[in-house]
Structures are given as C-alpha cells and as structure tokens.
C-alpha cells in the first residue's frame, strides 16, 4: 500500500471529491489541460528541481528577459499606418500589378524623430517613439485566412489542424519564470475565434507552460476559492502528497508534474494576482497617460497598463490584443477608431517601461498576422495580403531607429530582407537567449521545435 506523509484528515471525502473541491475556484492555469496526453520524458530544457517553472539560464547571454506582444488582431493596413508608399499615392486610381485599382492612403504621413521615419497621422503619440523602433518591413506568411495565419503567428503551425505549443509556452519551457507566485505567461483579452485557446496553449508541452487567460478588466476565470484558505490548503496538501506518491511509481504519467505545479501556482495566484491586476492603485497621472476609461474604448489602455504591471512582476510573456482590424469595408472610419484606441496606450506603455528602466530588458512587439492590399476592395476596404507587411520591435536587444527589409513601391510584396514567420520566431527566441534549433521537445517519436524544420535568425536587427 502507498504510504503518504502524515496530514490532517479531511473526513468523509474521497480522493475524487478532494480533487473536485480543491480545484473549484482555481484559475484556468490549474484546470485546463491538466490531464492531456502524456509527453515523452526526453526534454531539451532541464525541468528538474527546484521545479519546472524555476528560472533557467538561456543558451547564451542577452539583455531581454521578457516580451510584451501588442497583437493587432485582424490585419492592420500597413500603407495607412507605418509603411508609407508615396508611389502608391501618385498612382492612386491606376490598375495595380496584380489587377485591381491602386488606392493611396487617405491619411497624411509625416517624418518623425532623428531617423525621419514616416508615420501616419493616425499615430501621433506612437510617432514620438520611432527612434526606439526596429522595423521589420519584409515579413511574409503562408495563408491568407485569418484562423490559419493567427495560429501560425502564435504557434508556428502552418495548418490549423496541427496543434502546437504557442510562442509563450516555448519561452516558458526554455527559460522558466522570474516569479513563482504569478503565471509566467499571460494573455489578456485573447480572441475567441481564429484558433481561440490554441494560440496560448501548450499542446504537447506540460500543462504548466500554457498561458493564463485574463479579461481586459483584470478578471481571471474561476480564481476565487469557494473554500476557506486553511481548509483549501489542507485539501491541496493531501492531494499533492497523493500525486507525488503516484508520480514515484513506475509508469506514472508524466503530466503529474504539471498537475502538481499548476495547483501550487493557482493557490498562490489567489492572493497575488488580484492585487497585481488592480490598476486602480496606479496614480491618476499614470491612468491619464494611458487613457484608461471604462468600457470598450478603454480596453486596450487597461490591457497595456496591466501588461506593464505583469512584466514588472516578472511575467515572461504577456500578450494584449486589439480586435477589429479586418477592414474589408469601412476602412477609413475603422482605422480612425482603432488607432484612437491603441495610439495613446501604446505610447504610454513605451514611455512607462523606459521611465522605470524596464525597456532595457523588455522586448515589445507590435503587429498583425498579415497585412492588406494596396488595391481597393469595394468602395472603402482592402483585402488580405500575405506577401509583404511590417511589424516593429522596441526595447531589449534590437537596434533602435533601424529598418530591416522593404516591400515594393506599392507595399504589396516583400522585395528586400524577406522574413517568414518562422524566421520571426527564430529571431525572437534568439533575442531571448534561446537557440531555436536546440529548444526542442520529444513527442510522438520525434523532436519538435517552434520553428519545426525552418527558420533563420536575422542578426542584422540585433543591437
């Protein structure tokens, strides 16, 4: 018979009941996917004591410790925002190289900063920070459908049927977390469509590497406990002892480590996370700088401020999302609205990180799953474009005031410094000190990695 440590007895409760009661009220990190398919014991990252989420040394020294991804969900129109094309303006109304009517931007562009970077009038606050930016202007991806492209951006999987670990999960697997009391990977206001939870899941990686979902008002689902803290602690201790005893037996499922770590983290989260996400504790001047306000108009501002607080607390990867960029119609007004929601908070986040000394060790990424066409779609829209579009990075490890790659004179196709999604992933991992060819996990008989069998690190953007 198994022997368990001496623990207070919880009368009248079976193991199943204890599991159910202890789990009630835990965050999604503790509940989702805990009993997924067991993965192989062969792991490229050292997940030994003091725990799988403990900080681990990178493959090589770098400045970046964490990433904040500002995801413009739906495909931002680059030639109306950050990819100025004067020839497109001149040829407005003419037939484009692939057919269709070339349509110049209706928004004015101006040069900003010492670099003279062209930015649309839609982003006056962000434009003040262009000398911090490292633009990647020659991105391209594989499919023009949102679900597949969003999933590929987040997981590297080309097909939506291929469930792979997300970028944040790979980072957490490779580096662990800086703070054992909060999740190492948080996604705020993630889209329910376009792949949903796949975009922040851990797939075949252990469950404790998946992202923790938080709403744009700082609500973590199922975080509040129903049982008193003392009773809950006793229940957890009993269940954990049973799990550890089971884990020591031959043939025990590998995911038990994830169960144990997730329960412990969820218990700690109940005390730490609500305070961490309570942005009302910020000075009014900070709230005003971000443009925090109630309702949908203030959603992105709240997310950006929470992202700063989470990053400051040591969260390895934070993603915030602004939906509504899929402008097949209503392009003009839609861009005005979305830029109004995102301009001030993005600029405030950059300034706040810099003022606190966090930008030197934080990498900020801003962009979409693909871009849009230089030709018109209907009276006021643009269709999808996977052959050339930009993103920008700022902060740790990248050259400030630098542009890599370029699209053609209309912004249709990447013609210089072409960079595939796999290359972007390889480069982001390298900026975090991880060799994408070494960060592997053995599953179903072969080694998997974020970049699969592709990906080249673009060192030209490194500071």
mmCIF file of C-alpha atoms in Angstrom, residues 225-417:
data_model
loop_
_atom_site.group_PDB
_atom_site.id
_atom_site.type_symbol
_atom_site.label_atom_id
_atom_site.label_comp_id
_atom_site.label_asym_id
_atom_site.label_seq_id
_atom_site.Cartn_x
_atom_site.Cartn_y
_atom_site.Cartn_z
ATOM 1 C CA UNK A 225 -11.909 29.974 -3.967
ATOM 2 C CA UNK A 226 -15.144 28.607 -2.518
ATOM 3 C CA UNK A 227 -13.417 27.016 0.466
ATOM 4 C CA UNK A 228 -11.657 28.873 3.265
ATOM 5 C CA UNK A 229 -7.920 29.231 2.728
ATOM 6 C CA UNK A 230 -6.964 26.941 5.625
ATOM 7 C CA UNK A 231 -9.252 24.115 4.502
ATOM 8 C CA UNK A 232 -8.206 24.570 0.899
ATOM 9 C CA UNK A 233 -4.526 24.369 1.877
ATOM 10 C CA UNK A 234 -5.168 21.102 3.747
ATOM 11 C CA UNK A 235 -7.012 19.660 0.760
ATOM 12 C CA UNK A 236 -4.244 20.639 -1.622
ATOM 13 C CA UNK A 237 -1.531 19.207 0.630
ATOM 14 C CA UNK A 238 -3.353 15.892 0.748
ATOM 15 C CA UNK A 239 -3.890 15.746 -2.999
ATOM 16 C CA UNK A 240 -0.314 16.810 -3.716
ATOM 17 C CA UNK A 241 1.030 14.106 -1.421
ATOM 18 C CA UNK A 242 -1.065 11.521 -3.246
ATOM 19 C CA UNK A 243 0.097 12.850 -6.599
ATOM 20 C CA UNK A 244 3.760 12.766 -5.590
ATOM 21 C CA UNK A 245 3.421 9.232 -4.296
ATOM 22 C CA UNK A 246 1.764 8.192 -7.541
ATOM 23 C CA UNK A 247 4.445 10.008 -9.516
ATOM 24 C CA UNK A 248 7.146 7.945 -7.825
ATOM 25 C CA UNK A 249 5.663 4.664 -9.041
ATOM 26 C CA UNK A 250 6.885 3.024 -12.275
ATOM 27 C CA UNK A 251 4.866 4.005 -15.322
ATOM 28 C CA UNK A 252 3.367 7.114 -13.726
ATOM 29 C CA UNK A 253 2.061 9.636 -16.289
ATOM 30 C CA UNK A 254 4.500 12.473 -16.985
ATOM 31 C CA UNK A 255 1.812 15.152 -16.763
ATOM 32 C CA UNK A 256 1.602 14.706 -12.979
ATOM 33 C CA UNK A 257 4.447 17.218 -12.650
ATOM 34 C CA UNK A 258 2.238 19.709 -14.438
ATOM 35 C CA UNK A 259 -0.691 18.926 -12.157
ATOM 36 C CA UNK A 260 1.387 19.494 -9.038
ATOM 37 C CA UNK A 261 2.985 22.727 -10.272
ATOM 38 C CA UNK A 262 -0.331 24.102 -11.527
ATOM 39 C CA UNK A 263 -2.142 23.507 -8.243
ATOM 40 C CA UNK A 264 0.600 25.234 -6.285
ATOM 41 C CA UNK A 265 0.676 28.210 -8.631
ATOM 42 C CA UNK A 266 -3.110 28.530 -8.628
ATOM 43 C CA UNK A 267 -3.178 28.601 -4.828
ATOM 44 C CA UNK A 268 -0.604 31.412 -4.797
ATOM 45 C CA UNK A 269 -2.441 33.277 -7.549
ATOM 46 C CA UNK A 270 -5.488 33.765 -5.351
ATOM 47 C CA UNK A 271 -3.541 36.204 -3.184
ATOM 48 C CA UNK A 272 -1.093 37.775 -5.616
ATOM 49 C CA UNK A 273 -2.854 38.153 -8.950
ATOM 50 C CA UNK A 274 -5.920 40.248 -7.967
ATOM 51 C CA UNK A 275 -3.686 42.934 -6.450
ATOM 52 C CA UNK A 276 -1.338 42.787 -9.410
ATOM 53 C CA UNK A 277 -4.191 43.381 -11.860
ATOM 54 C CA UNK A 278 -5.852 46.134 -9.824
ATOM 55 C CA UNK A 279 -4.866 49.131 -11.924
ATOM 56 C CA UNK A 280 -6.968 51.443 -9.729
ATOM 57 C CA UNK A 281 -3.965 51.516 -7.393
ATOM 58 C CA UNK A 282 -1.970 53.402 -10.015
ATOM 59 C CA UNK A 283 -1.598 57.189 -9.613
ATOM 60 C CA UNK A 284 -4.161 59.204 -11.538
ATOM 61 C CA UNK A 285 -1.391 60.672 -13.677
ATOM 62 C CA UNK A 286 -0.469 57.182 -14.882
ATOM 63 C CA UNK A 287 -4.097 56.281 -15.610
ATOM 64 C CA UNK A 288 -4.478 59.504 -17.581
ATOM 65 C CA UNK A 289 -1.254 58.880 -19.509
ATOM 66 C CA UNK A 290 -2.529 55.505 -20.709
ATOM 67 C CA UNK A 291 -6.005 56.875 -21.408
ATOM 68 C CA UNK A 292 -7.724 54.475 -19.025
ATOM 69 C CA UNK A 293 -11.502 54.806 -19.117
ATOM 70 C CA UNK A 294 -14.449 52.448 -18.589
ATOM 71 C CA UNK A 295 -15.986 50.472 -21.412
ATOM 72 C CA UNK A 296 -14.671 49.167 -24.744
ATOM 73 C CA UNK A 297 -12.951 52.448 -25.629
ATOM 74 C CA UNK A 298 -10.584 51.960 -22.696
ATOM 75 C CA UNK A 299 -9.987 48.240 -23.163
ATOM 76 C CA UNK A 300 -6.584 48.456 -24.822
ATOM 77 C CA UNK A 301 -5.413 51.096 -22.341
ATOM 78 C CA UNK A 302 -6.300 48.821 -19.426
ATOM 79 C CA UNK A 303 -4.543 45.922 -21.116
ATOM 80 C CA UNK A 304 -1.350 47.895 -21.692
ATOM 81 C CA UNK A 305 -1.225 49.062 -18.093
ATOM 82 C CA UNK A 306 -1.809 45.521 -16.837
ATOM 83 C CA UNK A 307 0.919 44.333 -19.195
ATOM 84 C CA UNK A 308 3.382 46.763 -17.628
ATOM 85 C CA UNK A 309 2.420 45.633 -14.117
ATOM 86 C CA UNK A 310 2.700 41.957 -15.072
ATOM 87 C CA UNK A 311 6.057 42.446 -16.779
ATOM 88 C CA UNK A 312 7.345 44.410 -13.821
ATOM 89 C CA UNK A 313 6.340 41.468 -11.613
ATOM 90 C CA UNK A 314 8.440 39.102 -13.724
ATOM 91 C CA UNK A 315 5.917 37.561 -16.124
ATOM 92 C CA UNK A 316 7.932 36.151 -19.014
ATOM 93 C CA UNK A 317 5.441 36.697 -21.862
ATOM 94 C CA UNK A 318 2.397 38.977 -21.947
ATOM 95 C CA UNK A 319 0.114 39.392 -24.937
ATOM 96 C CA UNK A 320 -2.552 42.058 -25.288
ATOM 97 C CA UNK A 321 -4.947 42.209 -28.213
ATOM 98 C CA UNK A 322 -6.919 44.830 -30.070
ATOM 99 C CA UNK A 323 -9.517 43.283 -32.408
ATOM 100 C CA UNK A 324 -11.321 44.865 -35.333
ATOM 101 C CA UNK A 325 -8.591 45.389 -37.954
ATOM 102 C CA UNK A 326 -10.231 43.259 -40.674
ATOM 103 C CA UNK A 327 -11.298 46.193 -42.830
ATOM 104 C CA UNK A 328 -12.799 44.726 -45.978
ATOM 105 C CA UNK A 329 -15.251 47.602 -45.599
ATOM 106 C CA UNK A 330 -15.386 50.770 -43.501
ATOM 107 C CA UNK A 331 -11.615 51.131 -43.765
ATOM 108 C CA UNK A 332 -11.432 54.865 -43.171
ATOM 109 C CA UNK A 333 -13.579 55.107 -40.050
ATOM 110 C CA UNK A 334 -12.421 51.732 -38.783
ATOM 111 C CA UNK A 335 -8.782 52.807 -38.850
ATOM 112 C CA UNK A 336 -9.611 56.059 -37.093
ATOM 113 C CA UNK A 337 -11.407 54.212 -34.302
ATOM 114 C CA UNK A 338 -8.792 51.512 -33.795
ATOM 115 C CA UNK A 339 -5.915 53.970 -33.897
ATOM 116 C CA UNK A 340 -7.733 56.116 -31.353
ATOM 117 C CA UNK A 341 -7.955 53.074 -29.065
ATOM 118 C CA UNK A 342 -4.313 51.994 -29.491
ATOM 119 C CA UNK A 343 -2.165 55.093 -30.125
ATOM 120 C CA UNK A 344 -2.089 56.678 -26.672
ATOM 121 C CA UNK A 345 -1.824 53.421 -24.661
ATOM 122 C CA UNK A 346 0.993 52.065 -26.841
ATOM 123 C CA UNK A 347 2.980 55.277 -26.497
ATOM 124 C CA UNK A 348 2.318 55.391 -22.755
ATOM 125 C CA UNK A 349 3.480 51.796 -22.330
ATOM 126 C CA UNK A 350 6.768 52.542 -24.082
ATOM 127 C CA UNK A 351 7.327 55.689 -22.027
ATOM 128 C CA UNK A 352 6.372 53.932 -18.787
ATOM 129 C CA UNK A 353 8.696 50.989 -19.423
ATOM 130 C CA UNK A 354 11.526 53.367 -20.270
ATOM 131 C CA UNK A 355 10.947 55.566 -17.216
ATOM 132 C CA UNK A 356 11.030 52.522 -14.928
ATOM 133 C CA UNK A 357 14.173 51.113 -16.521
ATOM 134 C CA UNK A 358 12.254 48.117 -17.861
ATOM 135 C CA UNK A 359 12.560 48.782 -21.587
ATOM 136 C CA UNK A 360 16.243 47.801 -21.499
ATOM 137 C CA UNK A 361 15.233 44.261 -20.537
ATOM 138 C CA UNK A 362 11.793 44.025 -22.171
ATOM 139 C CA UNK A 363 11.116 43.393 -25.851
ATOM 140 C CA UNK A 364 7.923 44.991 -27.197
ATOM 141 C CA UNK A 365 6.462 43.583 -30.428
ATOM 142 C CA UNK A 366 3.650 45.306 -32.352
ATOM 143 C CA UNK A 367 1.898 43.827 -35.377
ATOM 144 C CA UNK A 368 -0.702 41.644 -37.091
ATOM 145 C CA UNK A 369 -0.989 38.180 -38.612
ATOM 146 C CA UNK A 370 -0.562 39.669 -42.121
ATOM 147 C CA UNK A 371 -1.111 42.939 -43.961
ATOM 148 C CA UNK A 372 -3.515 44.354 -46.512
ATOM 149 C CA UNK A 373 -3.556 45.036 -50.254
ATOM 150 C CA UNK A 374 -2.644 48.363 -51.884
ATOM 151 C CA UNK A 375 -5.714 47.969 -54.091
ATOM 152 C CA UNK A 376 -9.262 48.756 -53.084
ATOM 153 C CA UNK A 377 -11.906 46.239 -52.131
ATOM 154 C CA UNK A 378 -15.302 47.729 -52.761
ATOM 155 C CA UNK A 379 -15.776 51.392 -52.036
ATOM 156 C CA UNK A 380 -13.887 51.529 -48.743
ATOM 157 C CA UNK A 381 -11.844 48.448 -47.952
ATOM 158 C CA UNK A 382 -8.665 46.456 -48.520
ATOM 159 C CA UNK A 383 -8.260 42.686 -48.870
ATOM 160 C CA UNK A 384 -5.709 40.414 -47.185
ATOM 161 C CA UNK A 385 -2.026 40.484 -48.127
ATOM 162 C CA UNK A 386 0.418 37.760 -47.033
ATOM 163 C CA UNK A 387 3.312 38.669 -49.349
ATOM 164 C CA UNK A 388 4.631 41.788 -47.628
ATOM 165 C CA UNK A 389 3.876 43.641 -44.388
ATOM 166 C CA UNK A 390 5.700 45.164 -41.384
ATOM 167 C CA UNK A 391 5.979 44.791 -37.643
ATOM 168 C CA UNK A 392 8.032 46.833 -35.246
ATOM 169 C CA UNK A 393 10.013 45.945 -32.153
ATOM 170 C CA UNK A 394 11.362 48.151 -29.384
ATOM 171 C CA UNK A 395 13.496 47.601 -26.341
ATOM 172 C CA UNK A 396 15.958 44.954 -25.291
ATOM 173 C CA UNK A 397 18.414 43.661 -27.837
ATOM 174 C CA UNK A 398 17.230 45.352 -31.047
ATOM 175 C CA UNK A 399 18.748 48.249 -32.971
ATOM 176 C CA UNK A 400 16.792 51.440 -32.276
ATOM 177 C CA UNK A 401 15.914 53.654 -35.214
ATOM 178 C CA UNK A 402 16.547 50.843 -37.681
ATOM 179 C CA UNK A 403 14.622 49.297 -40.571
ATOM 180 C CA UNK A 404 15.238 45.837 -41.970
ATOM 181 C CA UNK A 405 13.787 44.771 -45.307
ATOM 182 C CA UNK A 406 11.291 46.517 -47.545
ATOM 183 C CA UNK A 407 8.227 45.981 -49.680
ATOM 184 C CA UNK A 408 7.843 47.144 -53.270
ATOM 185 C CA UNK A 409 6.754 50.657 -54.259
ATOM 186 C CA UNK A 410 3.110 49.833 -53.519
ATOM 187 C CA UNK A 411 3.552 47.797 -50.331
ATOM 188 C CA UNK A 412 2.370 44.588 -51.962
ATOM 189 C CA UNK A 413 5.363 42.235 -51.878
ATOM 190 C CA UNK A 414 8.478 41.946 -49.724
ATOM 191 C CA UNK A 415 11.458 42.569 -52.023
ATOM 192 C CA UNK A 416 14.310 43.123 -49.553
ATOM 193 C CA UNK A 417 15.139 41.313 -46.328
#
